[in-house]
mmCIF file of C-alpha atoms in Angstrom:
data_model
loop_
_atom_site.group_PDB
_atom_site.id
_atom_site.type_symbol
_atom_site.label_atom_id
_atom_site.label_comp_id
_atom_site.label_asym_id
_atom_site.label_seq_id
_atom_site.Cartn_x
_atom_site.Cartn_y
_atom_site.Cartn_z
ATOM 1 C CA UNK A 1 -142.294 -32.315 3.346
ATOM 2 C CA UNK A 2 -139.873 -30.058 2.652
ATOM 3 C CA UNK A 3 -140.508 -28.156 -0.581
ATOM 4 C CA UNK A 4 -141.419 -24.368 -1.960
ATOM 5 C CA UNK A 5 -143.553 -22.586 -1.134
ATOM 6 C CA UNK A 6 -142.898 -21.471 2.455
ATOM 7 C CA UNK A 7 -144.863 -19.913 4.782
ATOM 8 C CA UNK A 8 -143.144 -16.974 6.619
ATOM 9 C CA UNK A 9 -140.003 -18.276 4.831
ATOM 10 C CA UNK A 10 -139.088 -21.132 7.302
ATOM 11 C CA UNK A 11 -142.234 -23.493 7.174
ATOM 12 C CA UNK A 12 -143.314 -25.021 3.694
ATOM 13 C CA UNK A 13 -146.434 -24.307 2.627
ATOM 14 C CA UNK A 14 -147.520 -28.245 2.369
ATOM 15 C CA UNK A 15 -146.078 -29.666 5.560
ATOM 16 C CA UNK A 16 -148.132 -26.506 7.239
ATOM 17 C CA UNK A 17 -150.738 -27.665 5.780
ATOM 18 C CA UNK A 18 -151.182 -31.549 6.532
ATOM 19 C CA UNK A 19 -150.084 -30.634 10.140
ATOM 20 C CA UNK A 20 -152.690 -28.556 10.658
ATOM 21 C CA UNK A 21 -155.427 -29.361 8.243
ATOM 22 C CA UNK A 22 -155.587 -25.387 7.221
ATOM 23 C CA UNK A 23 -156.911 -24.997 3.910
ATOM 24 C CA UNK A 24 -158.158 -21.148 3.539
ATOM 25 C CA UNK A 25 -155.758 -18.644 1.704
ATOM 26 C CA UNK A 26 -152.502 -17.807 3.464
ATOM 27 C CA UNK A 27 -151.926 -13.979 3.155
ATOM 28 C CA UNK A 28 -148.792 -13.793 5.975
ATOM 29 C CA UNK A 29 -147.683 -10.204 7.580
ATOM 30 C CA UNK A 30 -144.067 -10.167 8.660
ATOM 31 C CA UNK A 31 -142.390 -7.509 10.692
ATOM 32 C CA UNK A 32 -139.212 -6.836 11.988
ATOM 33 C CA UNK A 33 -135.689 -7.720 9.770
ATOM 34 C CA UNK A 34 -133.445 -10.709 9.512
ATOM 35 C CA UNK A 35 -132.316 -10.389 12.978
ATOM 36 C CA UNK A 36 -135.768 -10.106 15.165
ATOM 37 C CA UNK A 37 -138.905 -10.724 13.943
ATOM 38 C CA UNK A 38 -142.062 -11.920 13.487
ATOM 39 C CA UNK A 39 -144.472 -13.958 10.839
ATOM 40 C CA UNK A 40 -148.059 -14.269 11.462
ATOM 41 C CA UNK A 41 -150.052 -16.289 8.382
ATOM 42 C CA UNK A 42 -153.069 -15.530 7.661
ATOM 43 C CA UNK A 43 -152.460 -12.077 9.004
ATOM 44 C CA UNK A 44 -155.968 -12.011 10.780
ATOM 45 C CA UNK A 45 -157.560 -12.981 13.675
ATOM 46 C CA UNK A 46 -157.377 -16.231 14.376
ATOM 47 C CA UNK A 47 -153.447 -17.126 12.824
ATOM 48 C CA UNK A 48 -153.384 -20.150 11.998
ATOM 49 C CA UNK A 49 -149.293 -19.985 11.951
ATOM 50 C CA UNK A 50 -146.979 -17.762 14.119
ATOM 51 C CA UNK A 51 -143.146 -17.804 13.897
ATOM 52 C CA UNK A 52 -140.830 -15.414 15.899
ATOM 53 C CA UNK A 53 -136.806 -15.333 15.333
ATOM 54 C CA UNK A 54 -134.098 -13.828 17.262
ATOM 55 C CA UNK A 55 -130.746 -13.672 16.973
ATOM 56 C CA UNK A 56 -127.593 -12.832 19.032
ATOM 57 C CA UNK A 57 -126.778 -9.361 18.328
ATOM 58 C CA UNK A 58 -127.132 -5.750 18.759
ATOM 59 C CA UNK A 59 -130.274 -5.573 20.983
ATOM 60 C CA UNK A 60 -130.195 -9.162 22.303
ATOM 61 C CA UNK A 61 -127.690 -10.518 24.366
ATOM 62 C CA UNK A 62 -127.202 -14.352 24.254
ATOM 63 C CA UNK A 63 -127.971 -14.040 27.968
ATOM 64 C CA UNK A 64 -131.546 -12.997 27.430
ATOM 65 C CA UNK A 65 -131.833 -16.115 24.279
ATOM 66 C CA UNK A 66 -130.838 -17.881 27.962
ATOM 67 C CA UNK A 67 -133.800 -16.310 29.719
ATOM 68 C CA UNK A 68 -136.021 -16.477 26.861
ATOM 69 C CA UNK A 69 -135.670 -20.301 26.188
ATOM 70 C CA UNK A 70 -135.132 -20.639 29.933
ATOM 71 C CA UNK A 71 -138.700 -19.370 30.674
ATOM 72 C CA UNK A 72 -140.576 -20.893 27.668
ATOM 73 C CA UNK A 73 -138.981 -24.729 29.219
ATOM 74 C CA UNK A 74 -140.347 -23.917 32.842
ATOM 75 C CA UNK A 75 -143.389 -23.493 30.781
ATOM 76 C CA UNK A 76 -143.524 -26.305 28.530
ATOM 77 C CA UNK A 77 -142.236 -28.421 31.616
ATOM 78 C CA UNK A 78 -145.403 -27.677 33.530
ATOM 79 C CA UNK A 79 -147.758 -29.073 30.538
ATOM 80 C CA UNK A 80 -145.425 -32.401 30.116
ATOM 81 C CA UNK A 81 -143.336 -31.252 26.846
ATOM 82 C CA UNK A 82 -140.935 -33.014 25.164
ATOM 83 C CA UNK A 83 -137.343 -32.015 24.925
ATOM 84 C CA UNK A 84 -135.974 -31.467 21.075
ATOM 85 C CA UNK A 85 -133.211 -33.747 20.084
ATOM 86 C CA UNK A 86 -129.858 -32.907 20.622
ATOM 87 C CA UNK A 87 -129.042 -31.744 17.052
ATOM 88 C CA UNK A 88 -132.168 -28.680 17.340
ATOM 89 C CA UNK A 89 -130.206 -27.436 20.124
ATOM 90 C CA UNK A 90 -132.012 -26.653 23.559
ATOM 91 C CA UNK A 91 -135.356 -26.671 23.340
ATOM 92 C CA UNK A 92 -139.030 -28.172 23.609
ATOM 93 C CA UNK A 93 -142.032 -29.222 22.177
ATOM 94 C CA UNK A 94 -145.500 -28.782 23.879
ATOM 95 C CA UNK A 95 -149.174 -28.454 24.219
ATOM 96 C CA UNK A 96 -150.504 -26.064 26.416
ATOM 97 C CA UNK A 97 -153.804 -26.057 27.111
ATOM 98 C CA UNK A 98 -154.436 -22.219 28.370
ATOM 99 C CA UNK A 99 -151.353 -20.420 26.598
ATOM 100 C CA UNK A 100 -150.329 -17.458 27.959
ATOM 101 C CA UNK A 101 -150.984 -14.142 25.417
ATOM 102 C CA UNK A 102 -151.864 -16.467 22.975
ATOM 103 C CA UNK A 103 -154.894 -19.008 21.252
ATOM 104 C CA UNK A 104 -151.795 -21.223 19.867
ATOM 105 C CA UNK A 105 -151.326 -23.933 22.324
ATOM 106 C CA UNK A 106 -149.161 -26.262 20.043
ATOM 107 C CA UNK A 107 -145.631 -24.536 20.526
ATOM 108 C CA UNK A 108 -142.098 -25.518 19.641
ATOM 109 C CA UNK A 109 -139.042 -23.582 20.599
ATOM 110 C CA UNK A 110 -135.061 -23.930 20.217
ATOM 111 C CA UNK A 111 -132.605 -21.720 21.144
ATOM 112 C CA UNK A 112 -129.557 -22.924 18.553
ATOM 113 C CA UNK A 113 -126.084 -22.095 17.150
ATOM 114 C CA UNK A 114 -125.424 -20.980 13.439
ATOM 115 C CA UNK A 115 -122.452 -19.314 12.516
ATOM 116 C CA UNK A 116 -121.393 -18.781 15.867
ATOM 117 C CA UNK A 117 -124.111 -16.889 16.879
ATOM 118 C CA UNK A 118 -127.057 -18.407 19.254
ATOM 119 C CA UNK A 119 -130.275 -18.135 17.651
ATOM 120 C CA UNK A 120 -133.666 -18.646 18.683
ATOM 121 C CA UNK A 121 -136.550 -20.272 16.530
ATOM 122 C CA UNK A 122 -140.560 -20.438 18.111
ATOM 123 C CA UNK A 123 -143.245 -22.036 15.808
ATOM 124 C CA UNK A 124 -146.891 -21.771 17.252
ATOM 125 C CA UNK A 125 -150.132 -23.570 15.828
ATOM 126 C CA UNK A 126 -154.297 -23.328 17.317
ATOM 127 C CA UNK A 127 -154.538 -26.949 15.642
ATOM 128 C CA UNK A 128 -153.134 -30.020 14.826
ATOM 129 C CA UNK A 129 -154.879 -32.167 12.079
ATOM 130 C CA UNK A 130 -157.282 -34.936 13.892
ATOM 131 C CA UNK A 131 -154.789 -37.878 13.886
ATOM 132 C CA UNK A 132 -151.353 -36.210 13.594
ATOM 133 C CA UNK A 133 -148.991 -36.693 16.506
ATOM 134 C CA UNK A 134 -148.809 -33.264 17.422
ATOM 135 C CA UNK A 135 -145.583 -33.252 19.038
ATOM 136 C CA UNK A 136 -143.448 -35.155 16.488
ATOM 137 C CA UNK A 137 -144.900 -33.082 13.810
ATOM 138 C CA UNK A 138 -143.933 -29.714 15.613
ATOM 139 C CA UNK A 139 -140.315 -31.049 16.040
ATOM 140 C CA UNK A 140 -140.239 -31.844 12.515
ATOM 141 C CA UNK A 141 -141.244 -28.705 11.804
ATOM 142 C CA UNK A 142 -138.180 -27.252 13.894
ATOM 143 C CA UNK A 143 -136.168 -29.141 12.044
ATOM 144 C CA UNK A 144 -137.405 -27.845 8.632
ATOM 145 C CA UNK A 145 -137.232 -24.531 10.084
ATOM 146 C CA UNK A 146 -133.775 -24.306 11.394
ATOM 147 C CA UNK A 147 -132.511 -25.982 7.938
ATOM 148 C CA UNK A 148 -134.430 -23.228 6.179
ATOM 149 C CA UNK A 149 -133.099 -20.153 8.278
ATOM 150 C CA UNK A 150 -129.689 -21.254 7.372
ATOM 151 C CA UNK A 151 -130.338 -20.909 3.565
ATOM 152 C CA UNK A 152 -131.767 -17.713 4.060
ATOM 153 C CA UNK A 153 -129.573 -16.484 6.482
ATOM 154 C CA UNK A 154 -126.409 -17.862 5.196
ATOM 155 C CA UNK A 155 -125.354 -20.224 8.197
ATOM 156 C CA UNK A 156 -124.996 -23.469 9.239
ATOM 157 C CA UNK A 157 -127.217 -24.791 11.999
ATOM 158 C CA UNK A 158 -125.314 -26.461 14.657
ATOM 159 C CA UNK A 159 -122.607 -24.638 14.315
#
């Protein structure tokens, strides 16, 4: 599932795909830089994909990745989620019905280490394929993710 081409640079192309049963043209809009930022694909109303990174830095304090993964778990909580494996760090995987800001009510989000510096990874979808396990798929996104953002970003998740 793993495989070129990616989607705002951390989800293949493919695996976005068969979770989600897209099959329109995938024109993405990015903003922000390596640090913070943002990845919406297509870049029109309704996305089909949205990914948001953060990193520990100038700007953001590993005390608000705290608050920021703090609040999204109260949240996923509420709706039943399902907490990530131990190796994706601290995080969750959930459906929510009537998402805040948003029409994207499959969400995953981890708040991780790599090279030393906490990091935090959300992936949002409007649909899962009829038939997928929504959940497992989103963590296995996360995990495609966080292996991706260390190739681009020169790190080593986990650590």
């Amino acid at each position: 599932m793993d495989s070129a081409p990616y989607v705002c640079k951390l989800i293949p192309e493919q695996a976005f795909r068969l979770v989600s049963g897209v099959t329109g043209p995938l024109m993405e809009k990015t903003a922000g830089n390596e640090n913070n930022g943002d990845c919406r694909a297509p870049d029109t109303i309704p996305q089909r994909l949205e990914v948001w990174w953060m990193q520990e830095g100038p700007g953001m304090s590993r005390e608000h990745l705290n608050f920021l993964i703090g609040d999204r778990r109260a949240v996923y909580t509420k709706h039943g989620g399902v907490v990530l494996p131990a190796d994706l760090g601290d995080g969750m995987a959930a459906y929510l019905p009537n998402p805040p800001l948003t029409d994207q009510p499959y969400q995953v989000s981890a708040k991780f280490h790599c090279g030393g510096k906490a990091r935090l990874i959300d992936v949002s979808l409007p649909q899962v394929a009829k038939g997928r396990d929504a959940i497992k798929d989103m963590i296995e996104l996360m995990r495609i993710a966080q292996k991706r953002y260390g190739k681009l970003y020169n790190c080593t998740p986990g650590t």
